[in-house]
Amino acid sequence: MEKLQKCEANYVPLTPITFLKRAATCYANRTSLIYEGTRFTWRQTYERCCRLASSLRSLNVIKNNVVSVLAPNIPAMYEMHFAVAMAGAVLNTINTRLDANNIATILKHSEAKVFFVDYQFVHQARDALRTLVETVGASNMPLVIVIDDIDSPTGTRLGELEYEELVYRGNPAFVPGVVYSHRGAYLSTLSLVLGWEMGTHPVYLWALPMFHCNGWTFTWGVAARGGTNVCLRNTTASDIYRNISLHHVTHMCCAPIVFNILLEAKPGDRRDITSPVEILTGGAPPPAPLLEKIEALGFHVTHAYGLTEATGPALVCEWQAQWNSLPREDQARIKARQGIGILGLAEVDVKDLRTMESVPRDGKAMGEIVLRGSSIMKGYFKDPKTTSDVFKDGWFLTGDVGVVHPDGYLEIKDRSKDVIISGGENISSVEVESVLYRHPKILEAAVVAMPHPRWGESPCAFVALKSGGSHVTETDIMSYCRKNMSHFMVPKKVVFMKDLPKTSTGKIQKFELRAMAKTFTVSENEALPKYGGSSKPSSSHPGYNEQIMALSRL
């Protein structure tokens, strides 16, 4: 029998770069990107990315070199998601909320060859580079390139080069290079576009930071559908509503915290939503009451779950037609589930890690959510030990605790470290938070474990109140909880804060709250003391690994 052949005609590496090339061919004159007064077509975006990739190569950027960028959701940030990959390099998008020391740590660990800096963040970058030169020496510093304001150039410089100059001098006929591991990003992108049922020519609003897991792959997904990117420098209610109205936005992604930004908008900042805007949300389990409120404004929410190690969203709560007849409250409760695996994943399960057996599909038995598929990361950059810790028996261990409902849909109950074990009972902080969010005066809520002399641990609730809720007391909250949940789940302490500490993508930083809760104690027989502080605790910046994980994928 003749041996079958694998050749260039039938075996082509998968890469999201092809989405851009296809968009430039099929949707050449469609608007690809809008940023205030700037507009580009897909033909122009492809040419600009080719030019930038060409210029990077001329700067001796070679395959697997790291290119770091510190910038908000601006055109340059979008273009680099293609251009850096075209040059065969690795894109490292840095969280703009990090301080100089953390930025220096990332630059040192990644050994960045080039460092792009938006003019707004030159101060942090300059301080980071000063710190870096003290540790690696001047000869090992990255080449620094400033991204000036494309609409109103400021003339800001941190080095000899500026982004638009680099684009201008590049070759528009540059032939992109390919790195085979782009296949994970390719598969995740297609899975999400299909799972979200994103049609052709969407108008996508960038309310989610592109530095957060490559914008959940929609940097590439919008190109795949020939859509329009509407960039935002700042995620404010005024800017979101204004751009939705002005550009007829059809899709956006965000963490649930953005729901509060929209719901709490001042009357002058609001605009009527004349046609439904599709929102893909994730990053934290959205309480059902919050979903009800945001959909009443004209948004249609799809809930996803993912993590950087899985190249963004890994599960999506695909809606079933029979649920449309349910009461809105029940619909919101189902929509808050994390759902089923995206098409690009081979398998998703919930397992007992002691036996690696699957838990029963009863919606009650808890275990760890595990994944496998081509979109899972290769590993943590230069960290083999941590990499080996999260792979077991052919599965990636997410660290999230969940259940499987009889219909096969998964629901997160907690991070494994956030499950509160009180007197032998497992308390899901997510369930307690969901009840708290139904309180009419609570804007934000987070529940963590605090020490208890009798039960070992007990729930401690941190809440931020809506405007006009200053009269609400700890006793009021605890009385409300007793009426709406099992008594063993009721928080033993309620701490009122002006704002809960969050990452730049809206995740509440529970590690800070856990550290605070460890200093609290409570006795069964004594009155609960009122916490007097109301200021936000000092922020330890978001995990560095989240910024570096993307390096292992592209």
XYZ file of C-alpha atoms in Angstrom:
554
model
C 0.000 0.000 0.000
C 1.335 3.394 -0.955
C 2.422 5.481 2.030
C 0.298 8.576 2.599
C 2.271 11.805 2.584
C 2.285 14.863 4.763
C 3.353 17.856 2.712
C 2.967 21.620 2.452
C -0.258 21.188 0.524
C -2.062 19.292 3.293
C -0.183 20.238 6.447
C -0.060 23.922 7.356
C 0.717 25.164 10.870
C -2.291 26.816 12.500
C -1.792 30.463 13.424
C -4.154 33.398 14.052
C -2.012 35.439 11.654
C -4.084 33.875 8.870
C -7.188 35.624 10.244
C -5.600 39.008 9.520
C -4.428 38.066 6.042
C -7.898 36.732 5.198
C -9.547 39.905 6.564
C -7.263 42.038 4.389
C -8.332 40.023 1.333
C -12.032 39.467 2.024
C -12.875 42.648 3.933
C -10.205 44.974 2.572
C -12.221 48.210 2.775
C -14.179 47.463 5.934
C -13.266 49.499 8.983
C -10.907 47.418 11.092
C -10.239 49.798 13.944
C -11.639 52.991 15.462
C -9.890 55.039 18.099
C -11.408 58.472 18.674
C -10.480 60.337 15.434
C -8.427 57.508 13.894
C -9.818 54.873 11.522
C -8.106 52.072 9.620
C -9.371 49.487 7.123
C -8.358 45.825 7.236
C -6.055 46.397 4.242
C -4.313 49.188 6.159
C -4.101 47.184 9.389
C -2.516 44.240 7.573
C -0.011 46.544 5.882
C 0.847 48.278 9.154
C 1.395 44.925 10.881
C 3.646 43.752 8.046
C 5.640 46.975 8.272
C 6.010 46.632 12.041
C 7.080 42.989 11.772
C 9.621 43.963 9.113
C 11.021 46.730 11.332
C 11.289 44.353 14.294
C 13.330 41.971 12.174
C 15.555 44.866 11.114
C 16.194 45.494 14.820
C 17.592 41.945 15.081
C 14.499 40.527 16.725
C 14.638 36.822 15.931
C 12.470 33.778 16.586
C 11.464 33.383 20.260
C 12.845 36.779 21.326
C 10.513 38.503 23.775
C 8.862 41.807 22.868
C 7.258 43.514 25.882
C 4.625 46.248 25.748
C 3.184 48.555 28.404
C 0.088 50.182 26.905
C -3.717 50.507 27.209
C -6.247 49.404 24.565
C -4.921 51.546 21.704
C -4.280 50.738 18.012
C -0.614 49.885 18.601
C -1.538 47.333 21.258
C -3.925 45.653 18.834
C -1.432 45.639 15.960
C 1.298 44.076 18.065
C -0.882 41.014 18.658
C -0.259 40.216 14.987
C 3.019 41.946 14.131
C 5.123 40.458 16.925
C 3.906 36.963 16.026
C 4.579 37.692 12.349
C 8.190 38.397 13.260
C 8.358 35.018 15.029
C 8.792 36.689 18.412
C 6.913 36.302 21.710
C 4.508 39.038 22.819
C 4.567 39.883 26.529
C 1.773 42.338 27.394
C 2.394 43.912 30.795
C -0.370 44.912 33.194
C -0.467 48.721 33.235
C -1.403 48.745 36.928
C 1.947 47.277 38.015
C 4.527 49.413 39.776
C 8.077 49.998 38.558
C 9.594 47.158 40.577
C 7.139 44.604 39.182
C 7.672 45.852 35.631
C 11.447 45.567 36.102
C 11.014 42.002 37.383
C 9.028 41.030 34.290
C 11.552 42.615 31.919
C 14.413 40.817 33.668
C 12.722 37.415 33.819
C 11.518 37.530 30.210
C 14.834 38.917 28.919
C 12.857 41.287 26.701
C 14.677 42.336 23.541
C 12.351 45.283 22.824
C 10.141 47.285 25.190
C 7.253 49.344 23.750
C 5.904 51.997 26.134
C 2.796 54.148 25.690
C 3.449 57.826 26.387
C 1.049 57.706 29.349
C 3.282 55.177 31.142
C 6.708 56.647 30.421
C 7.199 57.569 34.091
C 6.645 53.987 35.324
C 8.803 52.630 32.498
C 11.664 55.022 33.238
C 11.686 53.994 36.902
C 11.512 50.320 35.927
C 14.444 50.685 33.538
C 16.519 52.388 36.234
C 15.870 49.439 38.511
C 16.614 46.992 35.708
C 19.975 48.503 34.777
C 21.126 48.036 38.381
C 20.522 44.288 38.154
C 21.368 43.310 34.561
C 23.713 46.077 33.483
C 23.422 48.582 30.646
C 24.518 46.102 27.970
C 21.541 43.798 28.624
C 18.812 46.417 28.518
C 15.915 46.152 26.034
C 15.552 48.582 23.162
C 12.876 51.088 24.248
C 10.300 52.427 21.792
C 7.659 55.004 22.792
C 4.113 54.796 21.453
C 2.980 58.396 21.031
C -0.669 59.486 20.824
C -1.726 58.633 17.276
C -4.402 61.383 17.275
C -2.438 64.185 18.965
C 1.299 63.447 19.072
C 2.944 64.733 22.236
C 6.551 64.387 21.099
C 7.292 62.163 24.113
C 10.556 60.223 23.849
C 12.250 57.640 26.020
C 14.689 56.417 23.416
C 15.630 57.057 19.806
C 12.605 55.384 18.225
C 8.865 56.048 18.132
C 6.183 53.534 17.153
C 4.737 55.301 14.078
C 8.245 55.876 12.721
C 8.910 52.159 13.080
C 5.700 51.311 11.215
C 6.462 53.836 8.448
C 9.938 52.559 7.680
C 8.950 48.864 7.559
C 8.372 46.769 4.443
C 4.636 46.320 3.627
C 5.480 43.212 1.578
C 7.055 41.448 4.552
C 6.345 37.690 4.598
C 5.284 36.649 8.110
C 7.095 33.945 10.023
C 5.191 31.228 11.853
C 5.703 29.515 15.189
C 3.931 26.150 15.350
C 2.552 26.675 18.870
C 0.321 29.421 17.482
C -2.123 26.539 16.980
C -3.427 26.879 20.551
C -4.352 30.518 19.989
C -5.865 29.641 16.603
C -8.056 26.892 18.047
C -9.180 28.967 21.027
C -10.081 31.884 18.779
C -12.213 29.784 16.448
C -13.854 28.031 19.389
C -14.914 31.301 20.988
C -16.113 32.898 17.760
C -18.281 29.843 17.116
C -19.381 29.387 20.713
C -20.427 33.023 21.018
C -22.090 32.841 17.591
C -20.248 35.976 16.503
C -21.472 36.764 13.011
C -19.669 38.570 10.237
C -18.650 42.210 10.714
C -19.175 42.627 14.473
C -18.413 46.004 16.060
C -16.340 45.080 19.087
C -15.745 47.483 21.995
C -12.478 46.983 23.888
C -13.695 47.229 27.493
C -11.479 44.259 28.401
C -7.724 44.962 28.615
C -5.811 43.440 25.727
C -3.023 42.629 28.169
C -5.388 40.194 29.894
C -4.784 36.927 28.067
C -4.642 38.632 24.659
C -8.111 40.091 25.162
C -9.499 36.541 25.562
C -8.249 35.906 21.982
C -10.613 38.493 20.461
C -7.632 40.516 19.244
C -7.534 37.768 16.627
C -11.231 36.843 16.662
C -12.434 40.233 15.405
C -10.079 39.880 12.454
C -11.411 36.384 11.774
C -14.916 37.839 11.342
C -13.835 40.998 9.518
C -15.179 43.153 12.327
C -14.393 46.617 13.655
C -12.320 47.196 16.782
C -13.377 50.197 18.875
C -10.464 51.010 21.185
C -10.760 52.579 24.636
C -7.943 54.163 26.575
C -10.065 54.276 29.745
C -12.906 51.974 30.817
C -15.384 54.516 32.150
C -19.176 54.509 32.010
C -19.159 57.672 29.909
C -16.713 56.270 27.325
C -18.475 52.905 27.127
C -21.958 54.339 26.643
C -20.702 57.026 24.224
C -18.900 54.536 21.978
C -21.784 52.055 22.031
C -24.122 54.781 20.821
C -21.708 56.390 18.342
C -20.426 53.227 16.644
C -23.402 50.867 17.122
C -21.370 48.365 19.120
C -22.561 44.749 18.864
C -20.088 42.883 21.118
C -17.855 43.460 24.121
C -16.098 41.431 26.810
C -15.615 42.416 30.429
C -15.331 41.211 33.995
C -18.502 41.496 36.131
C -17.068 44.596 37.828
C -17.786 46.525 34.613
C -21.484 45.731 35.146
C -21.344 47.846 38.285
C -19.627 50.658 36.370
C -22.506 50.637 33.881
C -25.241 50.281 36.505
C -23.838 53.046 38.711
C -23.341 55.513 35.839
C -24.460 59.080 36.390
C -27.584 60.085 34.409
C -25.532 62.378 32.187
C -23.207 59.511 31.217
C -25.923 57.064 30.198
C -27.135 56.462 26.646
C -30.099 54.338 25.617
C -29.160 50.893 24.283
C -31.274 50.800 21.116
C -30.189 47.320 19.983
C -28.884 44.462 22.143
C -25.157 44.435 22.913
C -23.675 40.977 23.372
C -21.444 40.752 26.458
C -19.110 37.849 27.155
C -18.227 37.964 30.836
C -15.839 35.996 33.016
C -12.931 36.408 35.390
C -15.163 35.976 38.429
C -18.491 34.161 38.856
C -21.159 36.825 38.194
C -23.940 36.765 40.800
C -27.355 36.065 39.280
C -28.829 39.358 40.606
C -26.135 41.298 38.753
C -26.932 39.471 35.509
C -30.615 40.341 35.858
C -29.854 44.045 36.314
C -27.400 44.398 33.434
C -29.659 42.608 30.964
C -32.489 44.965 31.876
C -30.368 47.803 30.397
C -30.270 46.167 26.950
C -27.205 43.920 27.211
C -27.325 40.185 26.502
C -24.853 38.283 28.656
C -22.996 35.052 27.904
C -20.940 33.658 30.755
C -17.544 32.041 30.173
C -14.815 30.664 32.383
C -11.147 30.443 31.646
C -7.627 31.221 32.693
C -4.413 32.343 31.075
C -3.041 28.799 31.053
C -5.951 27.734 28.813
C -5.442 30.586 26.318
C -8.443 32.427 27.699
C -12.006 31.120 28.069
C -12.237 27.339 28.319
C -15.911 26.899 29.235
C -18.944 28.783 27.991
C -22.528 28.632 29.206
C -24.152 27.839 25.870
C -27.818 28.773 26.085
C -30.524 26.179 25.455
C -33.862 27.136 23.915
C -35.954 25.410 26.586
C -34.574 27.797 29.191
C -36.296 30.753 27.522
C -39.603 29.800 29.137
C -38.175 29.919 32.661
C -38.682 32.917 34.989
C -35.972 35.575 34.608
C -34.546 34.796 38.034
C -34.085 31.129 37.090
C -32.566 32.104 33.749
C -30.032 34.327 35.522
C -29.172 31.511 37.936
C -28.484 29.103 35.041
C -26.573 31.768 33.124
C -24.243 32.172 36.121
C -22.958 28.628 35.533
C -19.640 28.207 33.761
C -21.091 25.734 31.263
C -19.447 23.284 28.872
C -16.048 23.089 27.198
C -15.317 25.192 24.129
C -14.831 23.326 20.856
C -11.025 23.585 21.009
C -10.788 21.611 24.235
C -10.636 17.835 24.072
C -12.131 17.220 27.521
C -13.368 18.988 30.644
C -14.121 17.229 33.904
C -14.453 17.626 37.658
C -12.347 15.131 39.599
C -11.456 14.038 43.093
C -7.702 14.680 42.993
C -6.983 11.907 45.510
C -8.339 9.230 43.185
C -8.611 11.150 39.882
C -12.138 9.758 39.616
C -14.898 11.926 38.141
C -17.406 13.278 40.660
C -21.114 12.354 40.302
C -23.193 14.608 38.032
C -25.558 15.668 40.782
C -24.760 19.375 41.126
C -23.570 18.733 44.683
C -20.394 16.620 44.732
C -17.406 18.951 44.528
C -14.006 18.338 42.949
C -11.329 20.161 40.994
C -12.020 21.331 37.443
C -9.491 19.759 35.059
C -8.890 20.379 31.359
C -7.033 18.935 28.412
C -6.659 20.035 24.825
C -4.405 21.766 22.305
C -5.162 25.218 23.697
C -3.597 24.447 27.090
C -0.261 26.188 27.689
C 3.068 24.449 27.227
C 4.061 25.580 30.705
C 5.114 28.495 32.867
C 7.983 30.476 31.408
C 11.280 29.320 32.938
C 9.467 27.613 35.840
C 9.541 23.816 35.324
C 8.612 22.948 38.914
C 5.374 24.926 38.926
C 4.629 23.546 35.466
C 4.959 19.940 36.672
C 2.727 20.693 39.671
C -0.271 21.634 37.514
C -0.124 18.656 35.138
C -1.304 15.293 36.480
C -2.252 12.071 34.694
C -2.746 13.858 31.391
C -4.841 16.688 32.842
C -4.249 20.351 33.598
C -5.364 21.178 37.154
C -7.116 24.551 37.284
C -7.200 24.975 41.072
C -10.924 25.725 40.854
C -13.515 23.711 42.751
C -16.747 22.917 40.936
C -19.711 20.605 40.475
C -21.319 19.011 37.419
C -25.077 19.336 37.056
C -27.173 16.478 35.644
C -27.295 18.254 32.262
C -23.484 18.216 32.080
C -23.004 21.935 32.766
C -20.212 22.820 35.201
C -20.497 25.390 37.952
C -17.621 26.814 39.962
C -18.071 26.745 43.693
C -14.731 28.278 44.619
C -11.022 28.447 44.153
C -9.647 25.464 46.063
C -7.982 27.835 48.517
C -11.220 29.800 49.004
C -13.408 26.950 50.227
C -14.174 27.648 53.885
C -14.159 24.550 56.105
C -16.174 25.347 59.217
C -16.700 22.557 61.739
C -16.297 19.960 59.012
C -18.772 21.691 56.662
C -17.565 22.982 53.295
C -18.852 26.506 52.673
C -18.706 27.919 49.160
C -17.770 31.584 49.343
C -19.375 32.044 45.898
C -22.764 30.914 47.248
C -22.557 33.304 50.202
C -21.508 36.144 47.889
C -24.445 35.448 45.583
C -26.857 35.976 48.483
C -25.058 39.150 49.565
C -25.333 40.595 46.052
C -29.110 40.346 46.314
C -29.103 42.838 49.184
C -30.438 46.106 47.714
C -27.682 48.237 49.291
C -24.638 46.057 48.533
C -22.553 47.009 45.492
C -19.675 44.527 45.901
C -19.097 41.528 48.139
C -16.325 39.028 48.809
C -16.236 36.250 51.396
C -13.096 34.585 52.787
C -12.154 32.404 55.737
C -11.263 33.874 59.116
C -10.034 32.008 62.222
C -12.669 30.705 64.642
C -11.795 29.280 68.097
C -14.444 26.558 67.906
C -15.071 25.805 64.215
C -11.529 26.335 62.912
C -12.726 28.672 60.152
C -15.776 30.832 59.631
C -16.920 33.155 56.834
C -15.876 36.803 56.898
C -17.682 39.128 54.484
C -16.145 42.262 52.969
C -18.730 44.532 51.375
C -18.871 47.865 49.584
C -22.202 49.675 49.779
C -24.038 51.581 47.089
C -24.422 55.318 47.445
C -27.085 56.022 50.033
C -26.323 52.825 51.949
C -24.288 54.354 54.779
C -27.008 53.562 57.319
C -26.623 49.793 56.790
C -24.971 48.064 59.758
C -23.218 44.777 60.351
C -26.256 43.579 62.286
C -28.489 44.385 59.290
C -26.318 42.331 56.947
C -26.083 39.358 59.287
C -29.834 39.399 59.934
C -30.423 39.431 56.178
C -28.052 36.466 55.721
C -29.801 34.405 58.398
C -33.071 34.787 56.507
C -31.570 33.758 53.166
C -29.016 31.000 53.808
C -28.206 28.095 56.093
C -27.078 29.400 59.470
C -23.681 27.693 59.366
C -22.937 29.722 56.190
C -23.748 33.113 57.746
C -20.654 35.373 57.984
C -19.410 35.793 61.531
C -18.009 39.209 60.678
C -18.869 41.917 58.161
C -16.244 44.459 57.133
C -17.401 47.610 55.327
C -14.994 49.074 52.756
C -15.196 51.958 50.325
C -13.737 49.775 47.544
C -12.695 46.152 47.472
C -9.128 45.592 46.211
C -9.104 44.455 42.581
C -6.801 43.594 39.735
C -6.896 45.806 36.655
C -9.315 43.349 35.035
C -11.808 43.604 37.886
C -11.040 40.447 39.843
C -11.354 40.978 43.574
C -7.994 40.256 45.166
C -9.020 37.765 47.796
C -5.459 37.136 48.916
C -5.440 40.634 50.397
C -8.752 40.049 52.122
C -7.589 36.687 53.469
C -4.533 38.377 54.955
C -6.786 40.900 56.695
C -9.201 38.212 57.875
C -6.377 36.240 59.502
C -5.957 39.112 61.962
C -9.596 38.872 63.082
C -10.880 36.549 65.766
C -14.383 35.886 66.991
C -15.862 34.163 70.022
C -19.219 32.398 70.109
C -20.141 34.232 73.294
C -19.019 37.783 72.602
C -20.590 40.556 70.570
C -19.003 41.100 67.199
C -16.900 44.286 67.237
C -17.613 46.829 64.522
C -14.711 47.301 62.107
C -13.937 50.973 61.932
C -11.706 51.136 58.897
C -13.189 52.038 55.548
C -10.146 52.665 53.395
C -8.930 50.295 50.724
C -5.983 48.148 51.898
C -2.664 48.730 50.233
C -2.569 46.778 47.003
C -0.068 44.051 46.265
C 0.011 43.970 42.535
C -1.595 41.197 40.461
C 0.316 37.946 39.988
C 3.351 38.244 37.791
C 2.782 34.746 36.414
C -0.411 35.933 34.665
C 1.668 38.329 32.565
C 4.357 35.776 31.771
C 2.125 32.789 30.970
C 1.359 34.179 27.531
C 5.046 33.767 26.688
C 4.649 30.002 26.681
C 1.884 30.080 24.102
C 3.074 32.208 21.187
